[in-house]
Amino acid sequence: MSLPKTLAEDVARNLVMVARLIDEDPEEAYAYSRIALRLASRVAAVREAAGFAAYATQKYAEALAEFRAARRMTGSVELWPVMADCERGLGRPERAMAMAGEPEVQKLDKAGQVEMRLVAAGARRDMGQIDAAIVTLQSPELASSSVQPWTPRLRYAYADALLEAGREDEAREWFGKALEADKDGATDASDRLAELDGVEFVDALGDDEADTADEDAPRDEDGPAEGSAKA
């Protein structure tokens, strides 16, 4: 659907803000997505952006509705995994599992199929089926030594499931493999490894030194120190 030039520019500006803010300030991204939605609700890209903004703020029912609308407009199966994850967010893991078995999954690209596997494993865990979750994650993509964009998250999910199953040594190994593949810091695998090894991170400035530093700091007797919050 084409929009008048001025309207299209307004919509585009709001979508740019959604993309820019969705990781750092999801609530603000959501606000921009609602503006875009009011301006152009019949544009699939707007419905998809609104879905992701709602998803980022855990408004799963709203996100699912937007993703369904975008899918109706485009006919694409690309959003299938995140739609299934919305079902999990709504407390319906059995629906997510049903979606994992639908023909749409076979139409996904490799990244989409891996994402669907992650969602299905999460749904198994939601239902208390930890061993089934571990089996779900065991795949050629997990075993491959090739590092792909999905590799850190797949290895991390596998390690986390192993740990929940009490298989600590294997979990440590896979957290290590996740960290090895995670060049962009997409996971907290390093923190999980440190936790397993009993490493504790503490402030370099001890409590006593911090108290002393507070006492030595200059104060303005007539009002709050510069930079402090006002009541």
CSV table of C-alpha atoms in Angstrom, one decimal:
chain,number,residue,atom,x,y,z
A,1,MET,CA,0.0,0.0,0.0
A,2,SER,CA,1.4,3.4,-1.0
A,3,LEU,CA,1.0,6.5,1.2
A,4,PRO,CA,1.0,10.2,0.3
A,5,LYS,CA,4.6,11.5,0.5
A,6,THR,CA,4.2,13.6,3.6
A,7,LEU,CA,2.4,10.8,5.5
A,8,ALA,CA,4.9,8.3,4.4
A,9,GLU,CA,7.7,10.5,5.7
A,10,ASP,CA,6.0,10.8,9.1
A,11,VAL,CA,5.5,7.1,9.3
A,12,ALA,CA,9.1,6.4,8.4
A,13,ARG,CA,10.4,8.7,11.1
A,14,ASN,CA,8.4,6.9,13.7
A,15,LEU,CA,9.5,3.5,12.5
A,16,VAL,CA,13.2,4.7,12.6
A,17,MET,CA,12.7,5.7,16.2
A,18,VAL,CA,11.1,2.3,17.0
A,19,ALA,CA,14.2,0.5,15.6
A,20,ARG,CA,16.6,2.9,17.3
A,21,LEU,CA,15.0,2.6,20.8
A,22,ILE,CA,13.6,-0.9,21.0
A,23,ASP,CA,16.6,-2.4,22.8
A,24,GLU,CA,17.5,0.5,25.0
A,25,ASP,CA,14.1,2.0,25.8
A,26,PRO,CA,11.3,-0.4,24.8
A,27,GLU,CA,8.5,1.7,26.3
A,28,GLU,CA,9.5,4.7,24.3
A,29,ALA,CA,9.8,2.6,21.2
A,30,TYR,CA,6.3,1.3,21.9
A,31,ALA,CA,5.0,4.9,22.1
A,32,TYR,CA,6.5,5.7,18.6
A,33,SER,CA,5.0,2.4,17.2
A,34,ARG,CA,1.5,3.5,18.4
A,35,ILE,CA,1.9,6.8,16.5
A,36,ALA,CA,2.9,5.0,13.3
A,37,LEU,CA,0.0,2.6,13.8
A,38,ARG,CA,-2.4,5.5,14.0
A,39,LEU,CA,-1.0,6.9,10.8
A,40,ALA,CA,-0.8,3.8,8.7
A,41,SER,CA,-2.5,0.7,10.2
A,42,ARG,CA,-2.9,-0.9,6.8
A,43,VAL,CA,0.9,-1.0,6.1
A,44,ALA,CA,2.4,-4.4,7.0
A,45,ALA,CA,5.7,-3.0,8.1
A,46,VAL,CA,3.9,-0.8,10.6
A,47,ARG,CA,2.0,-3.7,12.0
A,48,GLU,CA,5.1,-5.7,12.3
A,49,ALA,CA,7.1,-2.9,14.0
A,50,ALA,CA,4.1,-2.4,16.4
A,51,GLY,CA,4.2,-6.1,17.1
A,52,PHE,CA,7.9,-6.1,18.0
A,53,ALA,CA,7.5,-3.0,20.2
A,54,ALA,CA,4.6,-4.6,22.0
A,55,TYR,CA,6.6,-7.9,22.3
A,56,ALA,CA,9.6,-6.0,23.8
A,57,THR,CA,7.3,-4.5,26.5
A,58,GLN,CA,5.8,-7.9,27.2
A,59,LYS,CA,2.3,-7.0,25.8
A,60,TYR,CA,2.1,-10.4,24.3
A,61,ALA,CA,-1.6,-10.4,23.4
A,62,GLU,CA,-1.2,-7.1,21.5
A,63,ALA,CA,2.0,-8.3,19.9
A,64,LEU,CA,0.3,-11.5,18.7
A,65,ALA,CA,-2.6,-9.5,17.2
A,66,GLU,CA,-0.2,-7.2,15.3
A,67,PHE,CA,2.0,-10.1,14.0
A,68,ARG,CA,-1.2,-11.9,12.8
A,69,ALA,CA,-2.3,-8.8,11.0
A,70,ALA,CA,1.1,-8.4,9.3
A,71,ARG,CA,1.1,-12.0,8.3
A,72,ARG,CA,-2.3,-11.7,6.7
A,73,MET,CA,-1.1,-8.7,4.7
A,74,THR,CA,2.1,-10.4,3.5
A,75,GLY,CA,1.4,-14.1,3.5
A,76,SER,CA,4.9,-14.6,4.9
A,77,VAL,CA,5.7,-17.2,7.6
A,78,GLU,CA,8.7,-15.2,8.8
A,79,LEU,CA,6.9,-14.1,12.1
A,80,TRP,CA,5.8,-17.7,13.0
A,81,PRO,CA,8.5,-18.3,15.7
A,82,VAL,CA,7.8,-15.0,17.5
A,83,MET,CA,4.1,-15.6,17.3
A,84,ALA,CA,4.7,-18.9,19.0
A,85,ASP,CA,6.7,-17.2,21.6
A,86,CYS,CA,3.9,-14.8,22.3
A,87,GLU,CA,1.7,-17.8,23.0
A,88,ARG,CA,4.3,-18.8,25.6
A,89,GLY,CA,4.2,-15.3,27.0
A,90,LEU,CA,0.5,-15.6,27.4
A,91,GLY,CA,0.9,-18.8,29.4
A,92,ARG,CA,-0.1,-21.1,26.6
A,93,PRO,CA,3.1,-23.3,25.9
A,94,GLU,CA,0.9,-26.1,24.5
A,95,ARG,CA,-0.1,-23.7,21.6
A,96,ALA,CA,3.5,-22.9,21.0
A,97,MET,CA,4.3,-26.6,20.8
A,98,ALA,CA,1.4,-27.1,18.3
A,99,MET,CA,2.7,-24.3,16.2
A,100,ALA,CA,6.2,-26.0,16.2
A,101,GLY,CA,4.6,-28.9,14.4
A,102,GLU,CA,2.7,-26.9,11.7
A,103,PRO,CA,3.8,-26.9,8.0
A,104,GLU,CA,4.7,-23.3,8.2
A,105,VAL,CA,7.9,-24.3,10.1
A,106,GLN,CA,9.2,-26.1,7.0
A,107,LYS,CA,8.9,-22.9,5.0
A,108,LEU,CA,11.1,-20.9,7.4
A,109,ASP,CA,14.8,-20.2,6.5
A,110,LYS,CA,17.5,-21.8,8.6
A,111,ALA,CA,17.6,-18.9,11.1
A,112,GLY,CA,13.8,-19.1,11.5
A,113,GLN,CA,13.9,-22.9,12.0
A,114,VAL,CA,16.5,-22.5,14.7
A,115,GLU,CA,14.4,-19.8,16.4
A,116,MET,CA,11.4,-22.1,16.3
A,117,ARG,CA,13.5,-24.8,17.9
A,118,LEU,CA,14.5,-22.4,20.7
A,119,VAL,CA,10.8,-21.4,21.2
A,120,ALA,CA,9.7,-25.1,21.3
A,121,ALA,CA,12.4,-25.9,23.8
A,122,GLY,CA,11.3,-23.0,25.9
A,123,ALA,CA,7.7,-24.3,25.7
A,124,ARG,CA,8.8,-27.7,26.9
A,125,ARG,CA,10.5,-26.1,29.9
A,126,ASP,CA,7.4,-24.1,30.6
A,127,MET,CA,5.6,-27.4,30.9
A,128,GLY,CA,8.2,-28.9,33.1
A,129,GLN,CA,9.5,-31.2,30.4
A,130,ILE,CA,13.2,-30.4,30.9
A,131,ASP,CA,14.6,-33.7,29.3
A,132,ALA,CA,12.4,-33.1,26.2
A,133,ALA,CA,13.7,-29.5,26.0
A,134,ILE,CA,17.2,-30.8,26.0
A,135,VAL,CA,16.4,-33.3,23.2
A,136,THR,CA,14.6,-30.5,21.2
A,137,LEU,CA,17.8,-28.4,21.2
A,138,GLN,CA,20.0,-31.3,20.1
A,139,SER,CA,20.4,-30.6,16.4
A,140,PRO,CA,22.9,-30.3,13.5
A,141,GLU,CA,23.0,-26.6,14.2
A,142,LEU,CA,24.0,-27.2,17.8
A,143,ALA,CA,26.7,-29.8,16.9
A,144,SER,CA,28.2,-27.7,14.1
A,145,SER,CA,31.5,-26.0,14.7
A,146,SER,CA,30.5,-23.3,12.3
A,147,VAL,CA,29.5,-20.1,14.1
A,148,GLN,CA,26.3,-18.5,12.8
A,149,PRO,CA,24.3,-15.5,14.2
A,150,TRP,CA,22.1,-18.0,16.1
A,151,THR,CA,25.0,-20.1,17.5
A,152,PRO,CA,25.5,-18.2,20.9
A,153,ARG,CA,21.8,-18.3,21.8
A,154,LEU,CA,21.4,-21.9,20.8
A,155,ARG,CA,24.4,-23.1,22.8
A,156,TYR,CA,23.4,-20.9,25.8
A,157,ALA,CA,19.8,-22.3,25.8
A,158,TYR,CA,21.3,-25.8,25.7
A,159,ALA,CA,23.6,-25.1,28.6
A,160,ASP,CA,20.8,-23.5,30.6
A,161,ALA,CA,18.6,-26.5,30.1
A,162,LEU,CA,21.4,-28.9,31.1
A,163,LEU,CA,22.0,-26.9,34.2
A,164,GLU,CA,18.3,-27.1,35.1
A,165,ALA,CA,18.5,-30.9,34.7
A,166,GLY,CA,21.4,-31.0,37.2
A,167,ARG,CA,24.0,-31.8,34.5
A,168,GLU,CA,26.4,-29.1,35.8
A,169,ASP,CA,29.6,-30.3,34.1
A,170,GLU,CA,28.0,-30.5,30.7
A,171,ALA,CA,26.3,-27.1,31.3
A,172,ARG,CA,29.7,-25.5,32.1
A,173,GLU,CA,31.1,-26.9,28.9
A,174,TRP,CA,28.3,-25.5,26.8
A,175,PHE,CA,28.3,-22.1,28.5
A,176,GLY,CA,31.9,-22.0,27.5
A,177,LYS,CA,31.1,-22.9,23.9
A,178,ALA,CA,28.4,-20.2,24.0
A,179,LEU,CA,30.9,-17.6,25.2
A,180,GLU,CA,33.4,-18.7,22.6
A,181,ALA,CA,30.9,-17.9,19.8
A,182,ASP,CA,29.4,-14.8,21.4
A,183,LYS,CA,31.6,-12.0,20.1
A,184,ASP,CA,28.8,-9.4,20.4
A,185,GLY,CA,27.8,-10.1,24.0
A,186,ALA,CA,24.4,-11.3,23.1
A,187,THR,CA,24.3,-13.6,26.2
A,188,ASP,CA,25.5,-13.5,29.8
A,189,ALA,CA,27.4,-16.7,29.3
A,190,SER,CA,30.5,-15.3,31.0
A,191,ASP,CA,28.5,-14.4,34.1
A,192,ARG,CA,26.9,-17.9,34.2
A,193,LEU,CA,30.4,-19.5,34.0
A,194,ALA,CA,31.7,-17.4,36.8
A,195,GLU,CA,28.7,-18.3,38.9
A,196,LEU,CA,29.3,-22.0,38.3
A,197,ASP,CA,32.9,-21.6,39.3
A,198,GLY,CA,32.0,-19.7,42.5
A,199,VAL,CA,33.5,-16.4,41.3
A,200,GLU,CA,31.9,-13.3,43.0
A,201,PHE,CA,32.3,-9.8,41.6
A,202,VAL,CA,32.6,-7.1,44.2
A,203,ASP,CA,33.0,-3.3,44.1
A,204,ALA,CA,36.7,-2.3,43.9
A,205,LEU,CA,35.8,0.4,46.4
A,206,GLY,CA,34.9,-1.3,49.7
A,207,ASP,CA,32.0,-0.2,51.9
A,208,ASP,CA,34.3,1.5,54.5
A,209,GLU,CA,36.1,3.4,51.8
A,210,ALA,CA,32.8,4.3,50.1
A,211,ASP,CA,31.6,5.7,53.5
A,212,THR,CA,34.8,7.6,54.0
A,213,ALA,CA,34.5,9.0,50.4
A,214,ASP,CA,31.0,10.2,51.2
A,215,GLU,CA,32.1,11.9,54.4
A,216,ASP,CA,34.9,13.7,52.7
A,217,ALA,CA,32.8,14.9,49.8
A,218,PRO,CA,32.1,18.7,49.9
A,219,ARG,CA,28.6,19.6,50.8
A,220,ASP,CA,26.5,22.7,50.2
A,221,GLU,CA,24.9,23.5,53.6
A,222,ASP,CA,22.2,25.7,51.9
A,223,GLY,CA,20.8,23.0,49.6
A,224,PRO,CA,21.3,19.7,47.8
A,225,ALA,CA,24.7,19.0,46.3
A,226,GLU,CA,25.0,19.7,42.6
A,227,GLY,CA,23.6,16.9,40.5
A,228,SER,CA,21.4,15.4,43.2
A,229,ALA,CA,17.7,14.8,42.8
A,230,LYS,CA,15.3,17.2,44.3
A,231,ALA,CA,12.3,16.1,46.2
